[in-house]
PDB file of C-alpha atoms and ligand atoms in Angstrom:
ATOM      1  CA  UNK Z   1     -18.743  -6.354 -18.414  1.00 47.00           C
ATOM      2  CA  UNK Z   2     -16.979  -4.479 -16.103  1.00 49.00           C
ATOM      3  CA  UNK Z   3     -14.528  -6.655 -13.626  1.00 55.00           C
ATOM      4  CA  UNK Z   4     -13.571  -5.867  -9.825  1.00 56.00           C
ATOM      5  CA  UNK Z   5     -10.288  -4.646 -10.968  1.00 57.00           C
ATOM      6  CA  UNK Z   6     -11.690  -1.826 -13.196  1.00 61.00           C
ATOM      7  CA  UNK Z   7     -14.008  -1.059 -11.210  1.00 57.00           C
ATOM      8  CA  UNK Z   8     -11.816  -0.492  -8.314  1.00 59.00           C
ATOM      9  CA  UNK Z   9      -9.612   1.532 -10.586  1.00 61.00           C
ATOM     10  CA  UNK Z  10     -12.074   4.067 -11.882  1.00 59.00           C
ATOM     11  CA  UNK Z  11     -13.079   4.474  -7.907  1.00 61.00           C
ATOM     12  CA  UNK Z  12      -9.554   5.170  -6.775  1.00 70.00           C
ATOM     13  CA  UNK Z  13      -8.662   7.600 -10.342  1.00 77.00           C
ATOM     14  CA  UNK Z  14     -11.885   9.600  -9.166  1.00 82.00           C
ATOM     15  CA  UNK Z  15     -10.382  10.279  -5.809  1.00 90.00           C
ATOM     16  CA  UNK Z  16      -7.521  12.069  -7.495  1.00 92.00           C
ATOM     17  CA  UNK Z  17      -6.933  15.874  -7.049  1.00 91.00           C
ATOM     18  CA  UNK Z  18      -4.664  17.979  -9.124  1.00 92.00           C
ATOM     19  CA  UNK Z  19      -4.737  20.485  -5.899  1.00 92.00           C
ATOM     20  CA  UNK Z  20      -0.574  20.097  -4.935  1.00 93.00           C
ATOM     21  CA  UNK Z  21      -0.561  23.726  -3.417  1.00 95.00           C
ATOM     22  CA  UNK Z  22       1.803  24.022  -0.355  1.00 93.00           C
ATOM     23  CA  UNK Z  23      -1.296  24.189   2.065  1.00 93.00           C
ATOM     24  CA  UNK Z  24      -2.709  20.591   0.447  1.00 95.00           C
ATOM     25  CA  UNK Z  25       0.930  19.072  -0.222  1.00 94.00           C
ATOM     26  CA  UNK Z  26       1.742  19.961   3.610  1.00 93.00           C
ATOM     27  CA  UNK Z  27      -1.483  18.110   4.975  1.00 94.00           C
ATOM     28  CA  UNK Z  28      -0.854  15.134   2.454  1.00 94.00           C
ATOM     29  CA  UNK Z  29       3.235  14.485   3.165  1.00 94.00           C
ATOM     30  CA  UNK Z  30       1.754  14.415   6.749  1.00 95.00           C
ATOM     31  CA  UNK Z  31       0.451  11.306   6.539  1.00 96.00           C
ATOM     32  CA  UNK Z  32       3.712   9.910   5.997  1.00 97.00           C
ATOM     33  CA  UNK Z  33       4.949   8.809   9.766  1.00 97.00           C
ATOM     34  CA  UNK Z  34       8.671  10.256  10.377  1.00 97.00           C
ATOM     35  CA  UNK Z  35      10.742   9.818  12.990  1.00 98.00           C
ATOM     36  CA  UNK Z  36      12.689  13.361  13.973  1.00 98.00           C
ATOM     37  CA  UNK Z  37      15.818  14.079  14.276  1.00 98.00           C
ATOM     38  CA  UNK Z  38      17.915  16.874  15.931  1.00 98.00           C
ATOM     39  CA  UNK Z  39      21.008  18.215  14.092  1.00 98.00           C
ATOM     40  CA  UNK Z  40      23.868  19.651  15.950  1.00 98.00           C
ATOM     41  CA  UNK Z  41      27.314  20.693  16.402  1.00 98.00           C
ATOM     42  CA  UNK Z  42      29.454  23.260  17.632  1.00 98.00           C
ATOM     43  CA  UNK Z  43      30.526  26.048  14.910  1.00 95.00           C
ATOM     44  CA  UNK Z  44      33.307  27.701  14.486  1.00 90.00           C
ATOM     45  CA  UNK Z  45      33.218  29.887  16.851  1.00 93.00           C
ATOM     46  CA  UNK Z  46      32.476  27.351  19.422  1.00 94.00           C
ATOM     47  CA  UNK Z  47      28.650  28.335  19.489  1.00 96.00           C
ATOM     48  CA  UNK Z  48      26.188  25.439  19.624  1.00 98.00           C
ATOM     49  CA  UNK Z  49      24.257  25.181  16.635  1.00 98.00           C
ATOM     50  CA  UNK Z  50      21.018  22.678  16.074  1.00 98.00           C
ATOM     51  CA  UNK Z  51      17.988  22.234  14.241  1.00 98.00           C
ATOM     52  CA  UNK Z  52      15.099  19.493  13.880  1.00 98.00           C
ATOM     53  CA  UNK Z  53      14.104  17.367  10.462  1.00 98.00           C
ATOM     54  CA  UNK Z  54      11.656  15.199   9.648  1.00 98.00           C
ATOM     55  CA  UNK Z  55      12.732  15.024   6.424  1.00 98.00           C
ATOM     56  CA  UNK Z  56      15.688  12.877   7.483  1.00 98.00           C
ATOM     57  CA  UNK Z  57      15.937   9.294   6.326  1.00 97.00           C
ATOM     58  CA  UNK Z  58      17.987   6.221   6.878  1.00 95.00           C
ATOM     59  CA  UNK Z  59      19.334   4.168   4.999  1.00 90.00           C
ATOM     60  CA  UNK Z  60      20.183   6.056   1.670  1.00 96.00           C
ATOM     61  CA  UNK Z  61      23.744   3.597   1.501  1.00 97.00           C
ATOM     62  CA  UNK Z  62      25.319   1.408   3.311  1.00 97.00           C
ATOM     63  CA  UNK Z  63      28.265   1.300   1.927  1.00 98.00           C
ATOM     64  CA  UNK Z  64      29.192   4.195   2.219  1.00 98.00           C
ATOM     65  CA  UNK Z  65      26.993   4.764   4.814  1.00 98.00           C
ATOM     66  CA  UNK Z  66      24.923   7.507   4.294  1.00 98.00           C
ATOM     67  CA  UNK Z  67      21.665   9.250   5.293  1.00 98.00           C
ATOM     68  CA  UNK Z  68      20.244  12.434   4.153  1.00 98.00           C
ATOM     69  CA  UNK Z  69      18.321  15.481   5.227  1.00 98.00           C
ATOM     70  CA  UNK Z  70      16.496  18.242   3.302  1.00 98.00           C
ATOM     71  CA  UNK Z  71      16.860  21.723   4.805  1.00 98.00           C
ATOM     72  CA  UNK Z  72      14.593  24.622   3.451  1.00 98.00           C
ATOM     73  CA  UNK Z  73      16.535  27.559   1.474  1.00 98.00           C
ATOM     74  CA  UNK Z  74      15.700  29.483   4.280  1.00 98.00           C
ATOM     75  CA  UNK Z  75      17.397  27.897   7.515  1.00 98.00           C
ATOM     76  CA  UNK Z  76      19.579  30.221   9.245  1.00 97.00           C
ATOM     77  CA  UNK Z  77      21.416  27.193  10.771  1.00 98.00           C
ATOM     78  CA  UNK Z  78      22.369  25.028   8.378  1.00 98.00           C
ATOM     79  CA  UNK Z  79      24.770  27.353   6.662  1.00 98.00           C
ATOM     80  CA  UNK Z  80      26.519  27.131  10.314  1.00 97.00           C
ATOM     81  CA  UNK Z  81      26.119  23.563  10.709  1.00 98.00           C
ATOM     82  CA  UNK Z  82      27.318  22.676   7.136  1.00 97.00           C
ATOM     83  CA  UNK Z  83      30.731  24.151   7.827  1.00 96.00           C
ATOM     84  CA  UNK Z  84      31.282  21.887  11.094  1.00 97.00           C
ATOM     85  CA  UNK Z  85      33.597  19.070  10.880  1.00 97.00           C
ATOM     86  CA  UNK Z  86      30.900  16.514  12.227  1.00 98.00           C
ATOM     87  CA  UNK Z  87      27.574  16.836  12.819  1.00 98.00           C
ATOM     88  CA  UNK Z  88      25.409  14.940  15.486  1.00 98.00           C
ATOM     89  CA  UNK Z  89      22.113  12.669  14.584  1.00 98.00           C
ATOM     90  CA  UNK Z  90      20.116  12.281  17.189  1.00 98.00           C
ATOM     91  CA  UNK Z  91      16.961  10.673  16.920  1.00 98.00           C
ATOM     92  CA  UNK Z  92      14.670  11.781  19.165  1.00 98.00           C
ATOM     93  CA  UNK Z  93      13.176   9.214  21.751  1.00 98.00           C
ATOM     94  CA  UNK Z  94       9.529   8.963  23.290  1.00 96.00           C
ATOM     95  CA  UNK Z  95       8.032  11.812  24.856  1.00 96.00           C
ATOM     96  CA  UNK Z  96      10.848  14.293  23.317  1.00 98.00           C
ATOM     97  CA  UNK Z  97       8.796  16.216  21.482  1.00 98.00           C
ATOM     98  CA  UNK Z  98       8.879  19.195  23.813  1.00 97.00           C
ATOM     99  CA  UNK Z  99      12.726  19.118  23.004  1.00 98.00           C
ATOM    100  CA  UNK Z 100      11.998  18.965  19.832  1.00 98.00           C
ATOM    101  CA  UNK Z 101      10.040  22.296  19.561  1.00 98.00           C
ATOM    102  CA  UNK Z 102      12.701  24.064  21.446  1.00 98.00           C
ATOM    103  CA  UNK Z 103      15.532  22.794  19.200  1.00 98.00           C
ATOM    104  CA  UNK Z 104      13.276  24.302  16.504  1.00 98.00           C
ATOM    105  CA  UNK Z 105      12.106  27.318  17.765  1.00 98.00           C
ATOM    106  CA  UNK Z 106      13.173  30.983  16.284  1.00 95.00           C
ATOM    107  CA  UNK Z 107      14.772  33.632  18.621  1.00 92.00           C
ATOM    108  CA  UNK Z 108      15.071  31.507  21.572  1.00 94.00           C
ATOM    109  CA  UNK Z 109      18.118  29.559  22.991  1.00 97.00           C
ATOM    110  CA  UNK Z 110      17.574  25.885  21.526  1.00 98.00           C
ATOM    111  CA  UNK Z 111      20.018  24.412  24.185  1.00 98.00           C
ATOM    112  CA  UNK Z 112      18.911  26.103  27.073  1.00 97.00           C
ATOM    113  CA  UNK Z 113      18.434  23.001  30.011  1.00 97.00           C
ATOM    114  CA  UNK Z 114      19.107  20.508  27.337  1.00 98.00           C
ATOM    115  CA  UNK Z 115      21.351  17.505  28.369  1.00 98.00           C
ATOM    116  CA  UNK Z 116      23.448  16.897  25.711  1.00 98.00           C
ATOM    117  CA  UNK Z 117      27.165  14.843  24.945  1.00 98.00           C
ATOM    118  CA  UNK Z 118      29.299  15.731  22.518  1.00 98.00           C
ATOM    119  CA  UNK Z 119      32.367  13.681  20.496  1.00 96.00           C
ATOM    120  CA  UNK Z 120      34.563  16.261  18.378  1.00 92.00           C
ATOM    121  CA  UNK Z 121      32.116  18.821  17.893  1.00 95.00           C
ATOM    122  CA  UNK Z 122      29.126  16.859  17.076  1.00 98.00           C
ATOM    123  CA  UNK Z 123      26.328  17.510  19.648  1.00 98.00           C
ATOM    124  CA  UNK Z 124      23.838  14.532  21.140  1.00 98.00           C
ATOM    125  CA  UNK Z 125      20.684  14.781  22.858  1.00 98.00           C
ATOM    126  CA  UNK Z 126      20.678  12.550  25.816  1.00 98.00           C
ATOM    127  CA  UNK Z 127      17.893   9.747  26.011  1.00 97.00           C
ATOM    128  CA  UNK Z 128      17.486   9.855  22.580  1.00 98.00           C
ATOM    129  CA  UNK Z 129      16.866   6.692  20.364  1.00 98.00           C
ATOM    130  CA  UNK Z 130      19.949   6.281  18.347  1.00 98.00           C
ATOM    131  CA  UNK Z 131      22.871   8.913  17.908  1.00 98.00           C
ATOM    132  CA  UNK Z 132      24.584   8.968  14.823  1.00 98.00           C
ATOM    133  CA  UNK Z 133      28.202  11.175  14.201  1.00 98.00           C
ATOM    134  CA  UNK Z 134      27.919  12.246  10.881  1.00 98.00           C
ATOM    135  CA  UNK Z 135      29.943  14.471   8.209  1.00 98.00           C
ATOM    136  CA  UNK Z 136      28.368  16.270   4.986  1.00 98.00           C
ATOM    137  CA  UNK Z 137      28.985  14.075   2.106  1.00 98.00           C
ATOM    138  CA  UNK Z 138      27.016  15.975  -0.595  1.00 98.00           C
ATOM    139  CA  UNK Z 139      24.495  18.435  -1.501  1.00 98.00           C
ATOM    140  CA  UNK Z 140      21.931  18.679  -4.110  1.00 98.00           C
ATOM    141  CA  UNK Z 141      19.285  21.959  -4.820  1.00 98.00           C
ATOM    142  CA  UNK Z 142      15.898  20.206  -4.695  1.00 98.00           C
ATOM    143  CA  UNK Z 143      13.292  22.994  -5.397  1.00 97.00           C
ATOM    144  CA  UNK Z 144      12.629  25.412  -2.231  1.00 97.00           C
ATOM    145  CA  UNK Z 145      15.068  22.367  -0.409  1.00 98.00           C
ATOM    146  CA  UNK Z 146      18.687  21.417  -0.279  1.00 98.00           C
ATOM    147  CA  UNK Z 147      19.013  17.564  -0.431  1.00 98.00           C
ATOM    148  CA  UNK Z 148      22.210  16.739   2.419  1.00 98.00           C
ATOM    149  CA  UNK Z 149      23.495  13.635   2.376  1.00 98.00           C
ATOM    150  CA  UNK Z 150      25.511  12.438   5.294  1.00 98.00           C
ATOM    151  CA  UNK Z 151      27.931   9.644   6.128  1.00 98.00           C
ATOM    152  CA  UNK Z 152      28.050   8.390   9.102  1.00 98.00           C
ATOM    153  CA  UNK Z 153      31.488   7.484  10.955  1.00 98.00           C
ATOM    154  CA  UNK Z 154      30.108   6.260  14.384  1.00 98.00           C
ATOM    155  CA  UNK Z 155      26.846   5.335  15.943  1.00 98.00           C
ATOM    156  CA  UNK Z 156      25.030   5.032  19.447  1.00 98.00           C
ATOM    157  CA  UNK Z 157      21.956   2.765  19.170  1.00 98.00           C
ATOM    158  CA  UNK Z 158      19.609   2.480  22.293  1.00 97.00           C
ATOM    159  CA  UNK Z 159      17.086   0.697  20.472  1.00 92.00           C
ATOM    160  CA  UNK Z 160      17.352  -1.467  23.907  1.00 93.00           C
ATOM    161  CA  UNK Z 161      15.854   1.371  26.243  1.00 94.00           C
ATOM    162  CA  UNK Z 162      14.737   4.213  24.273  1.00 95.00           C
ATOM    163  CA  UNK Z 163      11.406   3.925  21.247  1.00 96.00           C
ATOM    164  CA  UNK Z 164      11.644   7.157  18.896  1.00 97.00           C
ATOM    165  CA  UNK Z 165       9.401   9.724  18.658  1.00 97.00           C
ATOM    166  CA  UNK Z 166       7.386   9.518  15.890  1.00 97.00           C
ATOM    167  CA  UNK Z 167       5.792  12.954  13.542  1.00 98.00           C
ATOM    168  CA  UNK Z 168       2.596  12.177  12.208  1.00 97.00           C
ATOM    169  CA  UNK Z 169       0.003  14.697  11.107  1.00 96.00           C
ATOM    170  CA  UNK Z 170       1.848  17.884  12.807  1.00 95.00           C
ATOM    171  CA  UNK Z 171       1.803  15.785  15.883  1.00 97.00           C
ATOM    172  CA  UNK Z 172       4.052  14.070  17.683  1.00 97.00           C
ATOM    173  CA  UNK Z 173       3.699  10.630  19.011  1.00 96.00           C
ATOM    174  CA  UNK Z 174       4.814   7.580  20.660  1.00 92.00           C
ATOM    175  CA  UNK Z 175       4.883   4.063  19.288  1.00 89.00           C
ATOM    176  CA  UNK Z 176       3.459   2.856  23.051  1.00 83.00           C
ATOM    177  CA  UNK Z 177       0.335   5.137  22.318  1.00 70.00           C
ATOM    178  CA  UNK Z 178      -1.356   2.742  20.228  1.00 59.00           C
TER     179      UNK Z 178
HETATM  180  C1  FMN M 201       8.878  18.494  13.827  1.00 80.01           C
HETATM  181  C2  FMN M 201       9.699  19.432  12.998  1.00 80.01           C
HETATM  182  C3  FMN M 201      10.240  18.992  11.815  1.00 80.01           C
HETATM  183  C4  FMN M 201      11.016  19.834  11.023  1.00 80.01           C
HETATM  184  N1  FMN M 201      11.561  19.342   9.866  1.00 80.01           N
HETATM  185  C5  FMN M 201      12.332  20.136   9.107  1.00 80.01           C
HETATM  186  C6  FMN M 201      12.952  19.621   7.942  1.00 80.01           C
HETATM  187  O1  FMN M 201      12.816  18.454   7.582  1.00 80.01           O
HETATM  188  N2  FMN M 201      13.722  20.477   7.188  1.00 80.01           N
HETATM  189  C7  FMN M 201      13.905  21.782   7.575  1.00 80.01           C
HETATM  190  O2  FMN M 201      14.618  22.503   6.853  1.00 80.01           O
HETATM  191  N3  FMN M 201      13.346  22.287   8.682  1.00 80.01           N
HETATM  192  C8  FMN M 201      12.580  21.494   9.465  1.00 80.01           C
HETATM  193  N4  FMN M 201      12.033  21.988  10.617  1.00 80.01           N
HETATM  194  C9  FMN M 201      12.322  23.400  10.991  1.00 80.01           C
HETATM  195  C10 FMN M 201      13.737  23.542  11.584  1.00 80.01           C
HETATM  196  O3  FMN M 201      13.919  22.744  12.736  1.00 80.01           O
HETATM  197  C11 FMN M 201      14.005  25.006  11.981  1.00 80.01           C
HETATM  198  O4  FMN M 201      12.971  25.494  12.754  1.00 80.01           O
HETATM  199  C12 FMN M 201      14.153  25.845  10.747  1.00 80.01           C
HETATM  200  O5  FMN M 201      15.310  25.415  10.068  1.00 80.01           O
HETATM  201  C13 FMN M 201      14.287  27.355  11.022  1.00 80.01           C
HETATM  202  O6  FMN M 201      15.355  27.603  11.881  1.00 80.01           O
HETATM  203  P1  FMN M 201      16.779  28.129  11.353  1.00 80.01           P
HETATM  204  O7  FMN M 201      16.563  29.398  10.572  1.00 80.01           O
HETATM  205  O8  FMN M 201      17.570  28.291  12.606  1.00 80.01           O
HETATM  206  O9  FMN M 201      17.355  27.065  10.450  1.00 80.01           O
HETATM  207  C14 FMN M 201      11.253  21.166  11.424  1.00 80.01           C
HETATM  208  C15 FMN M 201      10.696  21.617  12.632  1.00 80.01           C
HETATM  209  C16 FMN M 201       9.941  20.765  13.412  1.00 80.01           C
HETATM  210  C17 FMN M 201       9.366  21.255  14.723  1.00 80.01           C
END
């Protein structure tokens, strides 16, 4: 006799693909909800440098406290941001998303009308959801990646005023939407 528990088990094994191409692996990682965060400092030359992740997570350590990031091989900016002294966190807030195209967009001035503050030469998006001052702490290669990790040396949290943005499924969204 077959009982629930197998039975539920050969149903789920069946719905099992082996297909983990990019195109598949990029529809199926976005059902994981993100929040998204915008990276920035000033580089050396004094030239504003940024990018967005939605790869970035909390919560890695506390002690010390660290987060991380991973950044594609590719990225242009994060061999500029890498070399700051501190880098900015900020994760975006509710109806942000439109900054958070243009702090990701190619050939195009990522700062242009964006209201920003700054401590050292870490860069923060006002009306964001929390801002965290950050410093690279360690890399590791991870495939067509780079794994960051960053500590974290101050913090600004708004959770009082400002929800995050959230990235689901390409798209982003508010937690009020629902
Ligand atoms: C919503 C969103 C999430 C993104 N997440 C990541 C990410 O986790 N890692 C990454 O390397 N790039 C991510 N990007 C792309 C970067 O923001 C940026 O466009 C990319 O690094 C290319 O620009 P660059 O050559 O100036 O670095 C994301 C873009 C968007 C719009």
């Amino acid at each position: 006799m077959t009982s629930a528990l197998q039975t539920h088990e050969l149903h789920t094994t069946a719905q099992l693909s082996n297909d983990i191409s990019p195109l598949s692996l990029r529809s199926a990682f976005g059902q994981f909800p993100s929040g998204v965060a915008a990276l920035a400092a000033y580089g050396e030359d004094g030239v504003p440098q940024g990018m967005v992740a939605s790869s970035f997570t909390v919560g890695v350590s506390l002690e010390p406290p660290l987060v991380s990031v991973a950044v594609q091989n590719t990225s242009t900016t994060w061999p500029l941001l890498r070399e700051t002294h501190r880098i900015g966190v900020s994760i975006l807030g509710e109806g942000q998303g439109t900054i958070a195209r243009q702090m990701a967009a190619k050939n195009a001035d990522r700062f242009a009308d964006l209201p920003t503050a700054t401590n050292h030469d870490a860069i923060f998006v006002q009306e964001a959801a929390l801002w965290l001052e950050t410093s690279l702490y360690g890399e590791f290669p991870a495939g067509d990646h780079v794994v960051a990790l960053l500590e974290v040396h101050n913090l600004a949290n708004f959770t009082d005023t400002h929800e995050p943005l959230v990235f689901h499924k390409s798209q982003f969204r508010n937690i009020r939407d629902h």
